[in-house]
XYZ file of C-alpha atoms in Angstrom:
725
model
C 10.315 -14.854 3.496
C 9.574 -14.165 7.163
C 11.436 -17.164 8.592
C 8.377 -18.304 10.562
C 8.073 -22.030 11.146
C 5.042 -23.432 9.286
C 2.510 -25.634 10.994
C 1.608 -29.058 9.694
C -0.230 -28.997 6.353
C -4.030 -29.295 6.509
C -5.486 -32.404 4.923
C -6.975 -30.731 1.873
C -10.310 -29.212 1.009
C -12.411 -31.585 3.106
C -11.025 -30.219 6.377
C -11.870 -26.643 5.388
C -15.316 -27.613 4.117
C -16.107 -29.103 7.531
C -15.718 -25.640 9.052
C -18.793 -24.601 7.014
C -20.970 -27.567 8.004
C -24.208 -26.998 10.000
C -22.403 -28.150 13.158
C -18.987 -26.777 12.269
C -16.983 -24.028 13.911
C -18.566 -21.236 11.832
C -22.035 -22.286 12.982
C -20.831 -22.164 16.591
C -19.350 -18.697 16.138
C -22.133 -17.148 14.021
C -25.701 -17.110 15.275
C -28.103 -18.050 12.505
C -25.356 -19.338 10.232
C -26.554 -21.227 7.145
C -24.409 -23.246 4.782
C -24.751 -21.707 1.300
C -24.010 -23.722 -1.853
C -22.710 -20.590 -3.591
C -20.254 -19.922 -0.772
C -19.010 -23.496 -0.964
C -18.416 -23.108 -4.715
C -16.185 -20.088 -4.084
C -14.403 -21.923 -1.253
C -13.564 -24.932 -3.435
C -12.413 -22.728 -6.314
C -10.156 -20.713 -3.987
C -8.635 -23.904 -2.536
C -7.952 -25.170 -6.047
C -6.383 -21.868 -7.164
C -4.058 -21.859 -4.156
C -3.078 -25.497 -4.554
C -2.599 -25.452 -8.333
C -0.931 -22.029 -8.852
C -4.087 -20.831 -10.541
C -5.773 -17.585 -11.479
C -9.395 -17.458 -10.309
C -12.052 -15.063 -11.590
C -14.873 -15.416 -9.072
C -18.036 -13.364 -9.479
C -19.891 -13.715 -6.192
C -23.202 -11.946 -5.790
C -24.188 -9.963 -2.717
C -24.807 -12.246 0.243
C -22.608 -15.131 -0.896
C -20.115 -14.465 1.891
C -17.076 -14.441 -0.351
C -14.725 -12.933 2.254
C -15.031 -16.113 4.346
C -14.949 -18.303 1.232
C -11.554 -16.964 0.146
C -10.378 -15.856 3.595
C -10.361 -19.293 5.207
C -8.313 -20.955 2.409
C -5.953 -17.947 2.444
C -5.519 -18.233 6.208
C -4.959 -21.993 5.951
C -2.302 -21.456 3.282
C -0.495 -18.827 5.370
C -0.580 -20.896 8.558
C 0.464 -24.193 7.014
C 3.044 -22.865 4.512
C 4.497 -20.045 6.608
C 3.965 -17.651 3.703
C 1.900 -14.444 3.939
C -1.147 -13.937 1.737
C -2.061 -10.447 0.537
C -5.710 -9.364 0.376
C -6.215 -6.158 -1.591
C -9.418 -4.069 -1.662
C -10.591 -0.885 -3.333
C -12.419 0.694 -0.387
C -11.695 1.486 3.240
C -15.093 0.053 4.203
C -14.147 -3.443 3.043
C -10.706 -3.194 4.649
C -12.331 -2.333 7.965
C -14.830 -5.181 7.594
C -12.016 -7.643 6.938
C -9.747 -6.470 9.761
C -12.394 -5.805 12.402
C -14.914 -8.555 11.661
C -14.115 -11.268 9.109
C -10.464 -12.026 9.871
C -10.932 -12.105 13.669
C -13.784 -14.580 13.066
C -11.517 -16.672 10.825
C -8.814 -16.562 13.507
C -11.254 -17.959 16.085
C -12.476 -20.632 13.684
C -8.911 -21.694 12.892
C -7.596 -21.800 16.427
C -6.820 -18.170 17.233
C -3.208 -17.927 15.988
C -3.889 -16.057 12.737
C -2.114 -12.689 12.553
C -3.779 -10.217 10.220
C -2.491 -6.656 9.716
C -3.952 -3.682 7.894
C -1.052 -2.202 5.911
C -1.213 1.525 5.208
C 0.918 3.592 2.882
C 3.835 5.492 4.373
C 2.147 8.857 3.966
C -0.554 7.798 6.441
C 1.898 7.988 9.369
C 3.034 10.997 11.352
C 6.809 11.579 11.268
C 8.092 12.611 14.699
C 11.212 14.218 13.248
C 9.306 16.373 10.762
C 6.792 17.354 13.436
C 9.631 18.372 15.774
C 11.211 20.421 12.956
C 7.897 22.149 12.306
C 7.389 22.969 15.975
C 10.947 24.258 16.262
C 10.964 26.365 13.100
C 7.618 27.939 13.731
C 7.940 30.429 10.894
C 7.701 27.756 8.218
C 4.331 26.650 9.607
C 3.091 29.989 10.940
C -0.382 29.571 9.422
C -0.896 26.211 11.130
C 0.373 26.715 14.685
C -2.834 25.514 16.305
C -2.914 22.377 14.199
C 0.751 21.664 14.941
C 0.087 21.815 18.649
C -2.830 19.410 18.228
C -0.526 17.074 16.316
C 2.060 17.293 19.090
C -0.569 16.197 21.621
C -1.727 13.489 19.220
C 1.838 12.141 18.916
C 1.965 11.553 22.672
C -1.359 9.702 22.906
C -1.804 7.788 19.649
C -1.067 4.084 19.428
C -0.103 3.833 15.763
C 0.391 7.455 14.675
C -1.781 7.118 11.580
C -3.951 9.839 10.145
C -7.102 7.753 10.617
C -6.541 7.973 14.395
C -6.908 11.758 14.409
C -10.006 12.941 16.233
C -9.670 16.421 14.727
C -8.739 16.767 11.049
C -5.701 18.795 10.044
C -5.219 20.614 6.729
C -4.010 18.324 3.944
C -1.043 20.572 3.177
C 0.110 20.475 6.778
C -0.174 16.693 6.916
C 1.972 16.549 3.781
C 4.612 18.532 5.663
C 4.740 16.272 8.725
C 3.901 12.799 7.385
C 6.447 10.050 6.796
C 8.219 10.405 3.446
C 10.895 8.098 2.031
C 12.588 11.032 0.273
C 12.915 12.911 3.576
C 13.888 10.043 5.863
C 17.410 9.975 7.378
C 17.006 6.274 8.139
C 19.362 4.972 10.828
C 20.564 8.495 11.628
C 17.081 9.670 12.655
C 17.006 10.630 16.357
C 13.394 9.395 16.553
C 14.097 6.019 14.976
C 13.235 3.982 18.081
C 9.777 5.559 18.365
C 9.056 5.919 14.629
C 5.401 5.140 13.909
C 6.078 3.948 10.365
C 8.984 1.718 11.433
C 6.843 0.188 14.177
C 4.062 -0.526 11.667
C 6.492 -2.238 9.319
C 7.750 -4.417 12.177
C 4.152 -5.528 12.750
C 3.739 -6.739 9.166
C 6.992 -8.721 9.187
C 5.414 -11.710 10.928
C 1.841 -11.280 9.670
C -0.052 -14.160 8.052
C -2.559 -11.962 6.195
C -1.676 -8.507 4.854
C -4.728 -6.357 4.069
C -3.863 -3.547 1.642
C -5.599 -1.348 -0.898
C -5.100 -1.678 -4.639
C -2.879 1.416 -4.741
C -0.449 0.028 -2.168
C -0.402 -3.355 -3.919
C 0.491 -1.652 -7.210
C 3.197 0.372 -5.446
C 4.783 -2.883 -4.291
C 4.449 -4.498 -7.717
C 5.939 -1.439 -9.448
C 9.080 -1.693 -7.289
C 9.372 -5.410 -8.013
C 8.812 -4.866 -11.737
C 11.570 -2.246 -11.852
C 13.966 -4.493 -9.923
C 12.777 -7.672 -11.675
C 12.822 -9.229 -8.211
C 9.839 -10.917 -6.534
C 11.853 -12.701 -3.837
C 12.946 -9.837 -1.599
C 11.038 -7.271 0.380
C 9.743 -4.228 -1.506
C 6.918 -2.103 -0.101
C 5.544 -5.367 1.333
C 7.317 -8.543 2.421
C 7.785 -11.092 -0.349
C 4.590 -12.968 -1.241
C 3.282 -15.192 -4.026
C -0.443 -15.470 -3.203
C -2.801 -12.520 -3.550
C -6.564 -11.967 -3.449
C -7.997 -8.870 -5.126
C -11.463 -8.186 -3.771
C -13.569 -5.451 -5.386
C -11.702 -6.427 -8.551
C -14.152 -4.509 -10.748
C -12.114 -1.437 -9.720
C -8.894 -2.947 -11.042
C -8.602 -1.184 -14.399
C -9.389 2.280 -13.054
C -7.084 1.825 -10.042
C -4.213 0.596 -12.236
C -4.762 3.389 -14.758
C -4.510 5.956 -11.984
C -1.513 4.410 -10.231
C 0.644 3.683 -13.263
C -0.229 7.031 -14.828
C 1.216 10.423 -13.955
C -0.238 13.698 -12.715
C 1.522 17.040 -12.690
C -0.128 20.243 -11.487
C 0.847 23.868 -11.237
C -0.308 23.911 -7.622
C 1.768 20.847 -6.758
C 4.939 22.238 -8.315
C 4.500 25.607 -6.626
C 3.965 23.845 -3.297
C 7.220 21.929 -3.756
C 9.129 25.062 -4.729
C 7.513 26.924 -1.841
C 8.868 24.374 0.629
C 12.377 25.118 -0.599
C 11.946 28.880 -0.664
C 8.519 30.451 0.044
C 7.668 33.614 -1.832
C 8.477 36.775 0.075
C 4.779 37.643 0.420
C 4.285 34.719 2.809
C 6.849 36.121 5.222
C 8.339 32.815 6.301
C 11.518 30.866 5.713
C 11.926 27.617 3.829
C 14.180 24.578 3.763
C 17.107 26.397 2.125
C 17.185 29.226 4.655
C 16.776 26.776 7.524
C 19.677 24.726 6.171
C 21.841 27.861 5.918
C 21.045 28.684 9.566
C 21.857 25.144 10.712
C 25.211 25.223 8.909
C 25.971 28.872 9.657
C 26.928 28.900 6.000
C 25.186 30.758 3.175
C 26.111 28.142 0.552
C 22.568 26.665 0.315
C 21.183 30.134 -0.467
C 22.847 29.989 -3.879
C 19.919 27.807 -4.942
C 17.333 30.522 -4.148
C 17.648 32.201 -7.544
C 17.095 28.891 -9.317
C 13.964 28.198 -7.265
C 12.593 31.663 -8.022
C 13.269 31.103 -11.733
C 11.439 27.758 -11.577
C 8.466 29.472 -9.973
C 8.269 32.096 -12.740
C 8.631 29.477 -15.460
C 5.980 27.306 -13.822
C 3.478 30.168 -13.932
C 4.335 30.924 -17.566
C 4.209 27.284 -18.691
C 0.844 26.470 -17.126
C -0.618 29.805 -18.249
C 0.422 28.958 -21.830
C -1.081 25.476 -21.472
C -4.352 26.867 -20.092
C -4.539 29.403 -22.931
C -4.056 26.656 -25.487
C -6.811 24.501 -23.936
C -9.222 27.451 -23.711
C -8.547 28.412 -27.350
C -9.163 24.854 -28.531
C -12.376 24.727 -26.498
C -13.686 27.939 -28.076
C -12.972 26.684 -31.577
C -14.421 23.215 -30.977
C -17.657 24.317 -29.298
C -18.746 24.415 -25.643
C -15.971 24.633 -23.099
C -14.781 21.249 -21.836
C -12.744 20.656 -18.685
C -10.593 18.020 -20.413
C -8.572 18.125 -23.598
C -6.825 15.031 -24.873
C -3.251 15.574 -26.032
C -3.049 13.284 -29.041
C 0.228 12.945 -30.986
C -1.330 15.251 -33.587
C -2.235 17.830 -30.945
C 1.206 17.691 -29.371
C 2.768 18.291 -32.788
C 0.297 21.030 -33.831
C 1.644 24.565 -34.520
C -0.741 26.183 -32.028
C 0.599 23.932 -29.253
C 4.194 24.987 -29.945
C 4.241 28.029 -27.566
C 2.927 25.905 -24.678
C 5.267 23.057 -25.584
C 8.318 25.335 -25.542
C 7.332 26.784 -22.171
C 6.738 23.314 -20.670
C 10.060 21.992 -21.994
C 11.817 25.077 -20.639
C 10.204 24.420 -17.275
C 11.324 20.780 -17.347
C 14.882 21.835 -18.194
C 14.935 24.398 -15.380
C 13.501 21.937 -12.826
C 16.168 19.420 -13.811
C 18.943 21.995 -13.502
C 17.639 23.167 -10.110
C 17.550 19.568 -8.900
C 21.110 18.929 -10.054
C 22.441 22.204 -8.596
C 20.803 21.514 -5.250
C 22.004 17.899 -5.200
C 25.569 19.011 -5.926
C 25.518 21.543 -3.091
C 24.068 18.985 -0.702
C 26.805 16.512 -1.596
C 29.489 19.099 -0.765
C 27.771 19.923 2.517
C 27.505 16.225 3.337
C 31.292 16.010 3.633
C 31.232 18.216 6.705
C 27.820 17.525 8.216
C 25.658 14.532 9.177
C 22.493 13.935 7.147
C 19.647 15.248 9.279
C 17.047 17.989 9.609
C 16.858 20.443 6.733
C 19.571 18.546 4.809
C 17.291 15.506 4.488
C 14.299 17.666 3.542
C 16.364 19.422 0.883
C 17.567 16.085 -0.503
C 13.968 14.896 -0.753
C 12.906 18.098 -2.510
C 15.775 17.753 -4.983
C 14.691 14.223 -5.855
C 11.108 15.360 -6.357
C 12.233 18.160 -8.654
C 14.144 15.628 -10.727
C 11.142 13.292 -10.961
C 8.849 16.201 -11.846
C 11.126 17.232 -14.692
C 11.187 13.672 -16.068
C 7.394 13.342 -15.735
C 6.842 16.638 -17.530
C 8.950 15.514 -20.486
C 7.014 12.236 -20.704
C 3.681 14.037 -20.503
C 4.365 16.061 -23.644
C 6.162 13.340 -25.604
C 4.234 12.716 -28.855
C 6.239 9.612 -29.758
C 5.069 7.169 -27.070
C 1.613 6.112 -28.207
C 1.188 3.512 -25.448
C 0.225 6.346 -23.132
C -2.837 8.587 -23.139
C -2.256 12.214 -22.164
C -4.698 14.971 -21.399
C -5.145 18.320 -19.684
C -7.791 19.095 -17.084
C -8.616 22.748 -16.681
C -10.914 24.352 -14.145
C -12.501 27.397 -15.728
C -13.673 28.607 -12.312
C -11.934 30.761 -9.746
C -9.319 28.204 -8.751
C -7.645 28.281 -12.154
C -6.577 24.661 -11.663
C -4.560 23.231 -14.540
C -3.328 19.629 -14.535
C -1.370 17.426 -16.912
C -2.269 13.735 -16.670
C -1.425 10.454 -18.353
C -2.447 6.807 -18.084
C -1.401 3.624 -19.878
C -3.472 2.840 -22.942
C -3.699 -0.791 -21.800
C -3.279 -1.950 -18.206
C -3.686 -5.656 -18.989
C -0.081 -6.165 -20.191
C 1.266 -4.321 -17.127
C -0.796 -6.462 -14.752
C 0.251 -9.615 -16.585
C 3.979 -8.826 -16.169
C 3.754 -7.470 -12.630
C 1.085 -9.718 -11.138
C -0.170 -12.756 -13.047
C 3.116 -14.162 -14.348
C 5.288 -13.834 -11.211
C 2.600 -14.722 -8.642
C 1.746 -18.301 -7.738
C -1.955 -17.619 -7.134
C -4.114 -14.626 -8.002
C -7.790 -14.557 -7.023
C -9.971 -11.809 -8.501
C -13.405 -11.479 -6.944
C -16.321 -9.052 -7.036
C -20.077 -9.055 -7.399
C -19.613 -7.642 -10.915
C -17.044 -9.271 -13.189
C -19.119 -10.812 -15.998
C -21.263 -9.253 -18.698
C -24.207 -11.402 -19.683
C -22.423 -14.318 -18.032
C -19.221 -13.777 -20.042
C -15.868 -12.864 -18.437
C -14.170 -11.767 -21.667
C -14.059 -8.066 -20.852
C -12.504 -8.587 -17.417
C -10.058 -11.192 -18.771
C -8.656 -8.511 -21.090
C -8.642 -5.905 -18.314
C -6.622 -7.985 -15.883
C -4.183 -9.406 -18.460
C -5.375 -13.022 -18.137
C -5.746 -13.265 -21.927
C -1.944 -13.417 -22.176
C -1.243 -16.341 -19.823
C -1.672 -20.114 -20.062
C -5.473 -20.676 -20.276
C -5.100 -23.834 -18.172
C -4.260 -21.635 -15.155
C -7.517 -19.659 -15.381
C -10.733 -20.659 -13.578
C -14.019 -18.793 -14.090
C -16.798 -19.038 -11.520
C -20.175 -17.325 -11.196
C -21.800 -17.723 -7.779
C -25.241 -16.133 -7.847
C -26.581 -14.181 -4.890
C -28.644 -16.324 -2.493
C -31.156 -13.487 -2.092
C -34.659 -14.048 -3.499
C -34.837 -11.170 -5.942
C -38.070 -12.542 -7.422
C -39.721 -11.798 -4.072
C -37.537 -9.050 -2.589
C -37.078 -6.725 -5.548
C -38.791 -5.070 -8.497
C -37.215 -3.590 -11.637
C -39.290 -0.745 -13.079
C -38.824 1.073 -16.391
C -41.193 3.892 -17.463
C -41.681 3.723 -21.224
C -42.863 7.299 -21.817
C -39.754 9.129 -20.604
C -37.861 10.992 -23.338
C -34.644 9.453 -24.622
C -31.819 10.757 -22.365
C -30.082 12.120 -25.462
C -33.028 14.448 -26.151
C -33.147 17.934 -24.638
C -36.611 17.268 -23.204
C -35.199 14.562 -20.917
C -33.646 17.070 -18.528
C -36.910 19.036 -18.341
C -38.928 15.914 -17.555
C -36.463 14.358 -15.127
C -37.325 16.303 -11.916
C -41.052 15.641 -12.373
C -40.441 11.936 -12.928
C -38.082 11.734 -9.943
C -40.571 13.456 -7.642
C -43.298 11.042 -8.701
C -41.119 7.951 -8.201
C -39.650 9.124 -4.898
C -43.010 9.761 -3.286
C -44.053 6.137 -3.934
C -41.467 4.979 -1.402
C -41.805 7.957 0.926
C -38.203 8.909 0.185
C -35.785 6.195 1.385
C -34.065 6.429 -1.986
C -30.666 6.678 -3.626
C -30.760 8.474 -6.987
C -27.750 7.790 -9.220
C -26.583 10.244 -11.895
C -23.897 10.095 -14.558
C -23.491 13.889 -14.640
C -22.665 16.180 -11.725
C -24.149 19.162 -13.569
C -27.476 17.382 -14.088
C -27.441 16.273 -10.445
C -27.073 19.867 -9.271
C -29.849 21.147 -11.537
C -32.192 18.330 -10.522
C -31.492 18.944 -6.821
C -32.389 22.609 -7.181
C -35.803 21.783 -8.657
C -36.529 18.742 -6.490
C -35.661 20.136 -3.056
C -38.804 22.287 -2.551
C -41.035 19.620 -4.158
C -39.831 16.955 -1.737
C -39.786 19.304 1.256
C -43.504 19.862 0.660
C -44.148 16.189 1.463
C -41.656 16.004 4.322
C -38.756 14.408 2.463
C -35.256 15.753 3.037
C -32.923 15.960 0.032
C -29.176 15.264 0.364
C -26.941 15.878 -2.646
C -23.344 14.984 -3.468
C -21.129 18.048 -3.545
C -22.988 19.799 -0.735
C -21.157 17.934 2.066
C -18.465 15.240 2.476
C -19.403 11.761 1.253
C -19.205 10.068 4.677
C -21.371 12.740 6.288
C -23.998 12.389 3.548
C -24.127 8.613 4.008
C -24.363 8.921 7.790
C -27.243 11.390 7.486
C -28.934 9.195 4.889
C -28.822 6.215 7.256
C -29.996 8.281 10.219
C -32.887 10.058 8.492
C -34.746 7.040 7.122
C -37.100 9.008 4.859
C -34.400 11.085 3.172
C -33.298 10.969 -0.454
C -29.636 11.002 -1.499
C -28.527 12.153 -4.952
C -25.106 10.849 -5.994
C -22.783 10.263 -8.933
C -19.427 8.560 -9.529
C -18.439 6.779 -6.293
C -22.039 6.469 -5.093
C -22.686 3.810 -7.735
C -20.631 1.452 -5.581
C -19.463 1.044 -1.997
C -22.774 2.297 -0.565
C -23.999 -0.262 1.972
C -27.269 0.845 3.598
C -29.314 -2.184 4.644
C -32.783 -1.821 6.097
C -35.539 0.749 5.799
C -33.336 3.737 4.913
C -32.811 2.460 1.350
C -35.587 0.650 -0.500
C -35.625 2.593 -3.763
C -32.676 2.968 -6.140
C -33.375 5.290 -9.055
C -30.995 5.256 -12.025
C -31.466 8.342 -14.149
C -29.837 6.944 -17.297
C -27.764 3.983 -18.469
C -24.207 4.650 -17.261
C -22.295 4.866 -20.528
C -18.989 6.716 -20.352
C -18.911 10.258 -21.654
C -17.659 9.829 -25.261
C -15.223 12.746 -24.927
C -13.523 11.365 -21.796
C -9.868 11.240 -22.977
C -8.811 7.850 -21.616
C -11.882 5.936 -22.766
C -11.820 7.754 -26.099
C -8.240 6.646 -26.713
C -9.005 3.067 -25.707
C -12.041 3.039 -27.995
C -9.901 4.227 -30.906
C -7.355 1.478 -30.195
C -10.100 -1.170 -30.331
C -11.418 0.213 -33.622
C -7.938 0.354 -35.147
C -7.430 -3.325 -34.296
C -10.606 -4.226 -36.190
C -12.934 -4.560 -33.192
C -16.069 -2.727 -32.107
C -15.356 -0.227 -29.338
C -19.028 -0.138 -28.379
C -19.362 -3.893 -27.981
C -15.908 -4.520 -26.499
C -15.526 -1.448 -24.294
C -18.441 0.975 -23.861
C -21.202 -1.585 -23.449
C -19.379 -3.903 -20.998
C -18.319 -0.959 -18.814
C -21.889 0.358 -18.715
C -23.329 -3.076 -17.905
C -20.905 -3.595 -15.020
C -21.631 -0.155 -13.636
C -25.396 -0.738 -13.826
C -24.894 -4.005 -11.944
C -23.017 -2.050 -9.284
C -25.844 0.464 -9.019
C -28.450 -2.309 -8.752
C -26.335 -3.933 -6.048
C -26.903 -0.965 -3.691
C -30.483 -2.193 -3.105
C -30.660 -5.660 -1.529
C -28.021 -6.078 1.171
C -29.514 -8.874 3.306
C -32.294 -11.466 3.399
C -34.775 -9.022 4.961
C -34.262 -6.147 2.529
C -36.782 -5.309 -0.164
C -37.061 -2.558 -2.728
C -37.259 -1.373 -6.303
C -34.734 -0.307 -8.883
C -36.239 2.271 -11.238
C -34.387 2.966 -14.486
C -35.583 6.181 -16.151
C -33.917 5.254 -19.444
C -36.263 3.536 -21.887
C -33.311 2.374 -23.998
C -33.130 -0.557 -21.573
C -36.248 -1.855 -23.383
C -36.103 -0.261 -26.832
C -32.509 -0.845 -27.943
C -31.096 -4.228 -28.913
C -28.275 -3.938 -26.373
C -30.853 -3.576 -23.580
C -31.156 -7.349 -23.524
C -27.539 -7.649 -22.368
C -28.208 -5.280 -19.465
C -31.314 -7.238 -18.440
C -29.523 -10.592 -18.694
C -26.747 -9.295 -16.456
C -29.023 -8.057 -13.655
C -30.434 -10.170 -10.816
C -33.744 -11.888 -11.660
C -36.148 -9.244 -10.327
C -39.659 -9.010 -11.894
C -39.865 -6.343 -14.597
C -42.527 -3.650 -14.464
C -42.825 -1.478 -17.559
C -45.342 1.017 -18.879
C -46.220 4.724 -18.715
C -44.828 6.597 -15.728
C -48.172 6.924 -13.937
C -48.832 3.174 -14.217
C -45.316 2.378 -13.031
C -45.759 4.676 -10.027
C -49.076 2.984 -9.151
C -47.330 -0.402 -9.272
C -44.469 0.915 -7.138
C -46.907 2.358 -4.602
C -48.628 -1.031 -4.243
C -45.258 -2.787 -3.996
C -44.115 -0.587 -1.113
C -47.514 -0.508 0.568
C -47.744 -4.318 0.570
C -44.414 -4.520 2.402
C -44.697 -1.579 4.795
C -48.434 -1.192 5.297
C -48.044 2.538 4.617
C -49.759 4.104 1.642
C -47.675 6.946 0.183
C -49.404 10.268 -0.371
C -49.835 11.319 -3.985
C -48.842 14.991 -3.903
C -46.726 15.501 -7.002
C -48.777 15.591 -10.186
C -47.803 13.393 -13.093
C -49.339 15.738 -15.634
C -46.879 17.385 -18.018
C -47.810 20.866 -16.816
C -46.425 19.970 -13.381
C -49.532 21.149 -11.483
C -50.065 19.662 -8.013
């Protein structure tokens, strides 16, 4: 632990509840503060979980104020016990809200002594030593000289040296070259140790009461502890036993990504290029720089091995891409992803690719060992610094890449799902990926069992009021049930008055080919009822692009600007959407969540179809098969719950405060016609339901918006099937 002296213990829940009273400290700090019963429910549950070593699943609707409800008990625990509490989130937006707004408020409410720190991963920090090496070598970074000079100026003016402080972006590959890296750190021998940005940041977290991290960094810490079987000493973070996971609906996907593996041709060639760039680039690499530093050509003996690795990498990934393309041609339309099942990995037509990939793994391993052996001999006559440290880091990465490659094509381990992603376009991207079949058991061993308290919270954890799906996701089905609390705190917003749920009944079924033809016409009709001001959510990027192409001139004719994902960076699109209050934003994937646009800019959320996973998506396909093999129903236990939670997330983009109003329009009639539609409806906030033919729905929407804005939308787009205006 930190060694800080704890303050006297607070006198239980009653003292904290008083902070939320109408005349309490929160009311004095927050103008217009109102005590909310739902917020108090979350507060009491969090206090109980902390005091009883519990696991809390708290679904708290938008507007409950859950960050204060868990943040104040967490702060009280840290201050009175002298033990840090970790708060983990999925998005930068929530991290910034916690660090810049909520936690400073909590500090004032609790006397001002609370120390909260935003903890960033090591790769977010500039490394002074690597920057100095890049500036000195010049030739290694010849394509990025202007950016290096900007970074040099940045290093002299920045406070924390993190990438988020940059006013001008730098190329990702360059940042990779100059950012802090454990594999390339000389530690105590570093000449820049006293001014190291990363070391300074880690000093700041040593005495922190609240550590704000993202899920990825939390998993990185837990992975180290799981490997060591040690939860008492420092790992990536200081030792802790109390953790809050906000935005916990992202848990399964975040864990799948972190605990999985990803190996790419581009990534391997980049690593090999750092050691010895191809002659065409006309610049030196780590090995040549090391030879110059030593005035000894010994390191150059590894050049032939690096060149051989590069050739084998090209051959191996070309063979893999050929195999995927051949399978795609024989199975029908080309797909970007191909799952590598045990049967596929053992198939005769995979054998050429398998042999090439194994040969690559063997050569990477040999190159790593040869380089490590040379570095060890050099170490006897030279201190560990400069190019020596970079070469050591590259050797370790080669070794890990070889081990990952062997695991990725291992047909025996069926607890992992493996697949290939191939870009058929100009980039020729080819990637090998894997993820655990089940993340629940990993989270149980790494998080639930060793931690004293774990609080999971989100606006979307339950399906039809039941937490069963999330319990399995997070691993809580394998611990003592007496430790687990479940709480649903409904949103305090008045959805009966503020919102409307509309479902046209005459749209084609989304599985029919006519749906795509009808979609732009229906979207244009719905969007004009609100005068734009709409977020349109898709489940397919291809359909989004085709719809945008048809819609853009239709909407421009009535003065509505169309913004579409893929045409600009996400943050820029959201900023423009907020600024231009009559615009329409088309989004997929990440736009279903994390979009917070209160006020007039967003009063219409249009959901093009129910967000079921694509059946051919490798990871979900494998998990569905596992459920079926165990005697369950993959649709009821996996596909349906995931779709319900995602629809709840999409609905949640609409009402963000007490003054907001708007409509959610679902252009998928299955919400009303299929038996499972009832579960979706039961899981959504209690907004009035409007259903009927599209023209009647649009008339109802027009009245809804007109009653609240006083503006009658112009009817320009025809609702007739021939599309005439």
